[in-house]
mmCIF file of C-alpha atoms and ligand atoms in Angstrom:
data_model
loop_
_atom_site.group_PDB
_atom_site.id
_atom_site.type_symbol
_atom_site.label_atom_id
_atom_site.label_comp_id
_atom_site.label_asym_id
_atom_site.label_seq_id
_atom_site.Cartn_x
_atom_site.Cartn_y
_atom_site.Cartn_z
ATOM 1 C CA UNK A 1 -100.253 -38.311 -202.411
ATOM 2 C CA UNK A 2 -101.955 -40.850 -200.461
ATOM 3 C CA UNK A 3 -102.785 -39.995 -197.165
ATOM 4 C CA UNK A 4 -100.805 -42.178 -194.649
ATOM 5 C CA UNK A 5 -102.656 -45.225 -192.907
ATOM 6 C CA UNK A 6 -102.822 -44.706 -189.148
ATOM 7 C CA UNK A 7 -102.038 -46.697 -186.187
ATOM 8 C CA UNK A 8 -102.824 -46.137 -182.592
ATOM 9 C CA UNK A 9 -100.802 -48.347 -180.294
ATOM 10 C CA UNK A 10 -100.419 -48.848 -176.654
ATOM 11 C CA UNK A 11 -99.303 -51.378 -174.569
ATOM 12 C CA UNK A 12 -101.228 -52.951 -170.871
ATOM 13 C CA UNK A 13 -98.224 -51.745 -168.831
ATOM 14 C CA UNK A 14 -97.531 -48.906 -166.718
ATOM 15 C CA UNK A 15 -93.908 -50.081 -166.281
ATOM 16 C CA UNK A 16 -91.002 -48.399 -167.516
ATOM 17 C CA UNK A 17 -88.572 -51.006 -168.756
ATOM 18 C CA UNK A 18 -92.208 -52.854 -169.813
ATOM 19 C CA UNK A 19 -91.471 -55.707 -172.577
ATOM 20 C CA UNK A 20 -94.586 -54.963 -173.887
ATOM 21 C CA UNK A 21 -94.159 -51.334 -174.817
ATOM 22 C CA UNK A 22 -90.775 -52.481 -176.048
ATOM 23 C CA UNK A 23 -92.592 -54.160 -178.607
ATOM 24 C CA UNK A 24 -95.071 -51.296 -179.496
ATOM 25 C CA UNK A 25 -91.680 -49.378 -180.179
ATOM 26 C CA UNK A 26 -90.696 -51.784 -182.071
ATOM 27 C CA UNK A 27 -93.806 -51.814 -184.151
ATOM 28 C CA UNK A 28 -93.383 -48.124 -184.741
ATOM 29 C CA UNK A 29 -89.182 -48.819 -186.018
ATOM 30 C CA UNK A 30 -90.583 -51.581 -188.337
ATOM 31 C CA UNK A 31 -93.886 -49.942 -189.532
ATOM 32 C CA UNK A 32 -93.981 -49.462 -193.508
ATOM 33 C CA UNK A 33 -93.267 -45.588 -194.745
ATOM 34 C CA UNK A 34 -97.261 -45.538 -195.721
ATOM 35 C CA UNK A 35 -98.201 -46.513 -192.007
ATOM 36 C CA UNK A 36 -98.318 -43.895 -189.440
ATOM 37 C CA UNK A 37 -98.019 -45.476 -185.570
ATOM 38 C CA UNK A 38 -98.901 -42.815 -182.849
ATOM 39 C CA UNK A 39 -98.119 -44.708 -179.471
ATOM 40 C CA UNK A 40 -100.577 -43.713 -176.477
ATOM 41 C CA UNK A 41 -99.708 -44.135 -172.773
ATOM 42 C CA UNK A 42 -102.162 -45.417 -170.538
ATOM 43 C CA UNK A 43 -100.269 -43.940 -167.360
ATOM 44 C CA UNK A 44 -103.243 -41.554 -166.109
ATOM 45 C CA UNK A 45 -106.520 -42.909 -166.890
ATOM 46 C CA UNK A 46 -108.518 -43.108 -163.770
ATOM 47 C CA UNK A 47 -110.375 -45.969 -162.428
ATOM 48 C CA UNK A 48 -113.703 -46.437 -164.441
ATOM 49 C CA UNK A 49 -116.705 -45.503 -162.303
ATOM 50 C CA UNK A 50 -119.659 -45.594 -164.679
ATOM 51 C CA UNK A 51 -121.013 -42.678 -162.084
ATOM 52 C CA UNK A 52 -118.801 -40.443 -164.193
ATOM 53 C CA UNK A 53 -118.911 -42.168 -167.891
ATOM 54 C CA UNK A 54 -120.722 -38.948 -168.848
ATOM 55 C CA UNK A 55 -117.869 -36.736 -167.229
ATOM 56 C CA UNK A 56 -114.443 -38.632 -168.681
ATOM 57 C CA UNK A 57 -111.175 -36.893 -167.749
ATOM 58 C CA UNK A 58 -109.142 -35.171 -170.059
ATOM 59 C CA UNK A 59 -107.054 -38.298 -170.386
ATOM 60 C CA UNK A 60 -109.956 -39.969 -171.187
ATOM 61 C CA UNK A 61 -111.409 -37.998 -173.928
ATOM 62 C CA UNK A 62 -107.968 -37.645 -175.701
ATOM 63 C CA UNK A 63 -107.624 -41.241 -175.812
ATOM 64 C CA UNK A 64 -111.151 -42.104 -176.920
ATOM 65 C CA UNK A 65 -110.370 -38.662 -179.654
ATOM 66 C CA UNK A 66 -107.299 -40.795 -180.965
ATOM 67 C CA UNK A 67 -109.247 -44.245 -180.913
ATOM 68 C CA UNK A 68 -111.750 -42.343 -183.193
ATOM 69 C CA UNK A 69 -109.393 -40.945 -185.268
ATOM 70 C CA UNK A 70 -106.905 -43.642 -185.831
ATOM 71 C CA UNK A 71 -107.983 -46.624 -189.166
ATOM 72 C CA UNK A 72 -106.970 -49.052 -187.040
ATOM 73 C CA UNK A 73 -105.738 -50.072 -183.124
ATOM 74 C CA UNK A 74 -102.620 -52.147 -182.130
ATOM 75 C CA UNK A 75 -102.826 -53.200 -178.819
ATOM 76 C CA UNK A 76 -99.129 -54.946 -176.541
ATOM 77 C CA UNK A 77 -100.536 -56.824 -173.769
ATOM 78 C CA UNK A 78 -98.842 -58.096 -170.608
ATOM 79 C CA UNK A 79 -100.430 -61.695 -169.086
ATOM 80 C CA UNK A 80 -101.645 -60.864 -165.825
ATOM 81 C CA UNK A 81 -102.571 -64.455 -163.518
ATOM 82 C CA UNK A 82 -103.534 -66.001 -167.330
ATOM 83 C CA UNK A 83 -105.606 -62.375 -168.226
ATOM 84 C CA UNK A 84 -105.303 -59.153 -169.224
ATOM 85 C CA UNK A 85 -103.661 -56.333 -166.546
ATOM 86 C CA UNK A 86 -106.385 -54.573 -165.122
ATOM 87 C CA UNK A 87 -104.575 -51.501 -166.252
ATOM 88 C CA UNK A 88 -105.701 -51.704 -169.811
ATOM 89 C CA UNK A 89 -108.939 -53.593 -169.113
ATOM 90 C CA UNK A 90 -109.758 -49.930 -167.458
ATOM 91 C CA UNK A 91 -108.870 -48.399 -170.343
ATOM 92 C CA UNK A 92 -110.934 -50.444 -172.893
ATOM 93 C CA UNK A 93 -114.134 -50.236 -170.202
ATOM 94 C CA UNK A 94 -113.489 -46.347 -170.294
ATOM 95 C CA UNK A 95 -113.460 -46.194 -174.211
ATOM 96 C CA UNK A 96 -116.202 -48.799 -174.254
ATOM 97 C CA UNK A 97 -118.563 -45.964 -172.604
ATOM 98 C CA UNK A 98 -121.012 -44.292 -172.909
ATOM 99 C CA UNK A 99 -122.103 -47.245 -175.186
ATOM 100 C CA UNK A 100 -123.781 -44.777 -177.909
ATOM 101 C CA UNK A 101 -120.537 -43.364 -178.101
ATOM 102 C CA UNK A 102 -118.001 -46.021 -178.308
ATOM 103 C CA UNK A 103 -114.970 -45.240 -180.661
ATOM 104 C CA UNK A 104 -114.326 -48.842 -180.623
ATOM 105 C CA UNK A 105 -117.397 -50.130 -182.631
ATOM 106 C CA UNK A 106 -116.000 -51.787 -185.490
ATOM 107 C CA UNK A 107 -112.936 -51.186 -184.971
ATOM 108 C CA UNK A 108 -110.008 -53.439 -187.007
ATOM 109 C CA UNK A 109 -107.141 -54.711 -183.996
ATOM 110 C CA UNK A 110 -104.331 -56.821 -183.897
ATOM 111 C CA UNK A 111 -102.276 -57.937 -180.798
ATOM 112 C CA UNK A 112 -99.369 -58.202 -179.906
ATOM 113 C CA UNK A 113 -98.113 -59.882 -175.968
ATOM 114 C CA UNK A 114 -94.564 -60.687 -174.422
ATOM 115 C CA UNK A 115 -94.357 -62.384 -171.591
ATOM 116 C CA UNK A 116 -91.479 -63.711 -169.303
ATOM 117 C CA UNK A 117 -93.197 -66.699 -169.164
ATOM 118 C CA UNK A 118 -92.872 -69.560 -171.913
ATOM 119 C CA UNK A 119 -96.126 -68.961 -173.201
ATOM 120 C CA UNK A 120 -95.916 -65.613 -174.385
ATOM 121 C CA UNK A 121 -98.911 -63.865 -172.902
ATOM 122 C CA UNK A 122 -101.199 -66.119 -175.071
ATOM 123 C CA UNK A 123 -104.017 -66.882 -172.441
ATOM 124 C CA UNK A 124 -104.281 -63.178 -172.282
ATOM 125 C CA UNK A 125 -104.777 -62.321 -175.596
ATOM 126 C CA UNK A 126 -107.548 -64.987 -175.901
ATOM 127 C CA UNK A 127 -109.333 -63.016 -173.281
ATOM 128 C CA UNK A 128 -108.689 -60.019 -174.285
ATOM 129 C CA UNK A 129 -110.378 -61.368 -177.927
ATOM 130 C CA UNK A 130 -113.488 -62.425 -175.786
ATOM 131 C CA UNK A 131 -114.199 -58.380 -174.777
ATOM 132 C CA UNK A 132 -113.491 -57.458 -178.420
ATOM 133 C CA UNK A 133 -116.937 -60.069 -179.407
ATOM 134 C CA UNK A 134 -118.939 -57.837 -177.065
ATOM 135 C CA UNK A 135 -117.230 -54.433 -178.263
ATOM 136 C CA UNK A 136 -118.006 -55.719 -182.065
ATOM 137 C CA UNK A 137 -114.224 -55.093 -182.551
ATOM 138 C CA UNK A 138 -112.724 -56.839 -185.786
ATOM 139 C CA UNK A 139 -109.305 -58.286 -184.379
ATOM 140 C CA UNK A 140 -107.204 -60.293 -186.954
ATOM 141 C CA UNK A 141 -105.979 -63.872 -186.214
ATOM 142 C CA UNK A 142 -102.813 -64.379 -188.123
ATOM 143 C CA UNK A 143 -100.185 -63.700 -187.619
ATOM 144 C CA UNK A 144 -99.924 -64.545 -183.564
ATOM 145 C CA UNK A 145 -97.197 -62.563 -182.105
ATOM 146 C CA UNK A 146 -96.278 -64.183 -178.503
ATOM 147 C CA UNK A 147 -93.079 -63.199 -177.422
ATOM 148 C CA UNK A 148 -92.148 -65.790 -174.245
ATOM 149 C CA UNK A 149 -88.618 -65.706 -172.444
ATOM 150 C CA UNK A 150 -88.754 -61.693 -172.776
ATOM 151 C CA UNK A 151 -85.886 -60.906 -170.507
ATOM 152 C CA UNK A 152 -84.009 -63.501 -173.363
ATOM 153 C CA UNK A 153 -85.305 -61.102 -176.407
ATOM 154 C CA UNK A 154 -85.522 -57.726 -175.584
ATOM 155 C CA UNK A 155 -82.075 -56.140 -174.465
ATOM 156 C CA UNK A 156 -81.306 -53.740 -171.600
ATOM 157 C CA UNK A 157 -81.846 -50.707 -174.212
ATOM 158 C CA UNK A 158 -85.310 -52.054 -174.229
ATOM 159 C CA UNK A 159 -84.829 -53.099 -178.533
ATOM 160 C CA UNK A 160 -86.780 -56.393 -179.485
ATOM 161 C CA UNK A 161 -83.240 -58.616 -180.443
ATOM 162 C CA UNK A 162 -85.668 -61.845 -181.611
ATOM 163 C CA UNK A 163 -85.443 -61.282 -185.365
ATOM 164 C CA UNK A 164 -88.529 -63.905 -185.996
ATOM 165 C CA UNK A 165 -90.812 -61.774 -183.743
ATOM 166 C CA UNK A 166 -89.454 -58.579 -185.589
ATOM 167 C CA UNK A 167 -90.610 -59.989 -189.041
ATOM 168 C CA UNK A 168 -93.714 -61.282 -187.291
ATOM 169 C CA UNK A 169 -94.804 -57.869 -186.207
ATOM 170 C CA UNK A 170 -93.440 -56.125 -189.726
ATOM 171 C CA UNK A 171 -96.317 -58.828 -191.237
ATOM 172 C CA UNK A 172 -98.706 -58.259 -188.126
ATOM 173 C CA UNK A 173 -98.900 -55.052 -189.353
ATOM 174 C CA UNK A 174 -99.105 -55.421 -193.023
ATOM 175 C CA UNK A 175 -101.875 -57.795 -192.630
ATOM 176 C CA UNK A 176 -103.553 -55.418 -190.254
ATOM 177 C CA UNK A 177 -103.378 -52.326 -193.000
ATOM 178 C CA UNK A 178 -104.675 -54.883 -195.995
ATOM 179 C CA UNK A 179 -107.733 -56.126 -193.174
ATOM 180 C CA UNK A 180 -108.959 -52.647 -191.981
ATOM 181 C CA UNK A 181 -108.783 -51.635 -195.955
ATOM 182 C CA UNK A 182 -111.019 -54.794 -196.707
ATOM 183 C CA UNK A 183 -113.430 -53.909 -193.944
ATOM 184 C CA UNK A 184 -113.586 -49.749 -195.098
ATOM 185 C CA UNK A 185 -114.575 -50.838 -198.929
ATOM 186 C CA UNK A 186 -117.254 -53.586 -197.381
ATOM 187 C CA UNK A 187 -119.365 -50.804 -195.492
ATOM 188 C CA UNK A 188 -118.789 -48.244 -197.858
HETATM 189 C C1 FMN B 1 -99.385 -59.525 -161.232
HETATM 190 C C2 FMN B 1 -98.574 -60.307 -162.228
HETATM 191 C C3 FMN B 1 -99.085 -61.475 -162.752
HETATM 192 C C4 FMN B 1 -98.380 -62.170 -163.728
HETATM 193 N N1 FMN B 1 -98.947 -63.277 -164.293
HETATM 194 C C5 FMN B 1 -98.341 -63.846 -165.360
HETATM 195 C C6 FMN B 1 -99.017 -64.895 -166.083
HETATM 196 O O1 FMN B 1 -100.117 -65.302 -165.791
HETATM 197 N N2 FMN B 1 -98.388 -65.419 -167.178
HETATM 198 C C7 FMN B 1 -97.149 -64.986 -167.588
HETATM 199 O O2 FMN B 1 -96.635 -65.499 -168.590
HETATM 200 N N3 FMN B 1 -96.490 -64.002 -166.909
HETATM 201 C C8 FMN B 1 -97.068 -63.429 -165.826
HETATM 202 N N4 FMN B 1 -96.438 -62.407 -165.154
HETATM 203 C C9 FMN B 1 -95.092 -62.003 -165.585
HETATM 204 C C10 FMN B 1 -95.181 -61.002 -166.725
HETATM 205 O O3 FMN B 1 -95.127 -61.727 -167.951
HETATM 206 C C11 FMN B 1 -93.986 -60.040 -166.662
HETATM 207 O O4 FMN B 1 -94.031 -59.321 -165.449
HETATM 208 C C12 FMN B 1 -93.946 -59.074 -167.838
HETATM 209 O O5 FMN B 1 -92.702 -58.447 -167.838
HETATM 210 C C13 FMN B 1 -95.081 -58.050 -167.758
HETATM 211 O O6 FMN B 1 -95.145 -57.270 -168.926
HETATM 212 P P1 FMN B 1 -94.386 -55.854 -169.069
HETATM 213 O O7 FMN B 1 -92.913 -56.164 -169.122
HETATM 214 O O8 FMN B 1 -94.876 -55.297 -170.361
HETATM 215 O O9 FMN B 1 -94.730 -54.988 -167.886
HETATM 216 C C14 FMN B 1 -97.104 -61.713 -164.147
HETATM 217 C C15 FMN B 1 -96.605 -60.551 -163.577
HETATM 218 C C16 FMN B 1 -97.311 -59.849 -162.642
HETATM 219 C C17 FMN B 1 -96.733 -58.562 -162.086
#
């Protein structure tokens, strides 16, 4: 049997009822049975001080283990003041470190963002594309999923109700499996 394709997803929000991690769940409801979505929280991880990039916290080395491990990432980010929340900039600067060491080298991505606003988060996943250059990351373009008017789409039991952003991510996903495979049988 073929081994199962996996995903590791987490969303730039700490918050509970987050819209964002709403949509990471809904990633994992709509995910095809030969994709595999682990989701990771990024409640935890310290502030990075590159004093103690040598010395990562436990929460730190099991999320750089699972960045390793997974074929590909999927990453939910909240728009901060147009950017990315500190909270997972943190996070990418801790798995970006030490730079001989980087899980993220190469690494196929595809975003996701929702946003209360109207423009779904988009000015922050533009930035968060610019780190991914200097990571050497491989993010895909298409499809964009920008979820504005959250509060609109997602429901109180935190389920994504927009049916065009559900098939969006159900093909966000499918393009990402089909992109990391491309990428595998070019270096091999
Ligand atoms: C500090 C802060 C800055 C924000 N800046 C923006 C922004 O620039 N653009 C935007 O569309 N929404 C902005 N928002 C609203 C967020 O889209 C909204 O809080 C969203 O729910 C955050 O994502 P989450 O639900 O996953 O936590 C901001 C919210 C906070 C708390």
């Amino acid at each position: 049997m073929e081994e199962r394709f996996k995903i590791l997803a987490f969303a730039g929000s700490l918050r509970k009822g987050s819209y964002n991690k709403a949509l990471v769940r809904a990633a994992v409801e709509l995910a095809p049975e030969n994709v595999a979505i682990e989701v990771f929280d990024l409640e935890g991880i310290p502030p990075f001080n590159q004093d103690l990039e040598n010395q990562p916290t436990e929460k730190v080395v099991d999320f750089k283990a699972k960045i390793m491990r997974a074929d590909a990432l999927l990453i939910a980010t909240p728009e901060y003041n147009y950017s990315v929340p500190g909270v997972l900039k943190n996070a990418i600067d801790w798995a970006s470190r030490p730079r001989a060491d980087t899980p993220l080298e190469g690494k196929p991505v595809a975003i996701m963002s929702a946003s209360t606003g109207r423009f779904g988060g988009a000015r922050a996943q533009y930035h968060l594309r610019q780190s991914f250059v200097f990571l050497n990351m491989h993010p895909i373009n298409r499809p964009e999923v920008m979820l504005p008017l959250a509060r609109d789409n997602i429901d109180e039991n935190g389920n994504l109700t927009n049916e065009q952003t559900r098939q969006l991510i159900r093909q966000l996903i499918e393009a990402l499996v089909k992109w990391a495979k491309q990428l595998k049988e070019e270096t091999k």
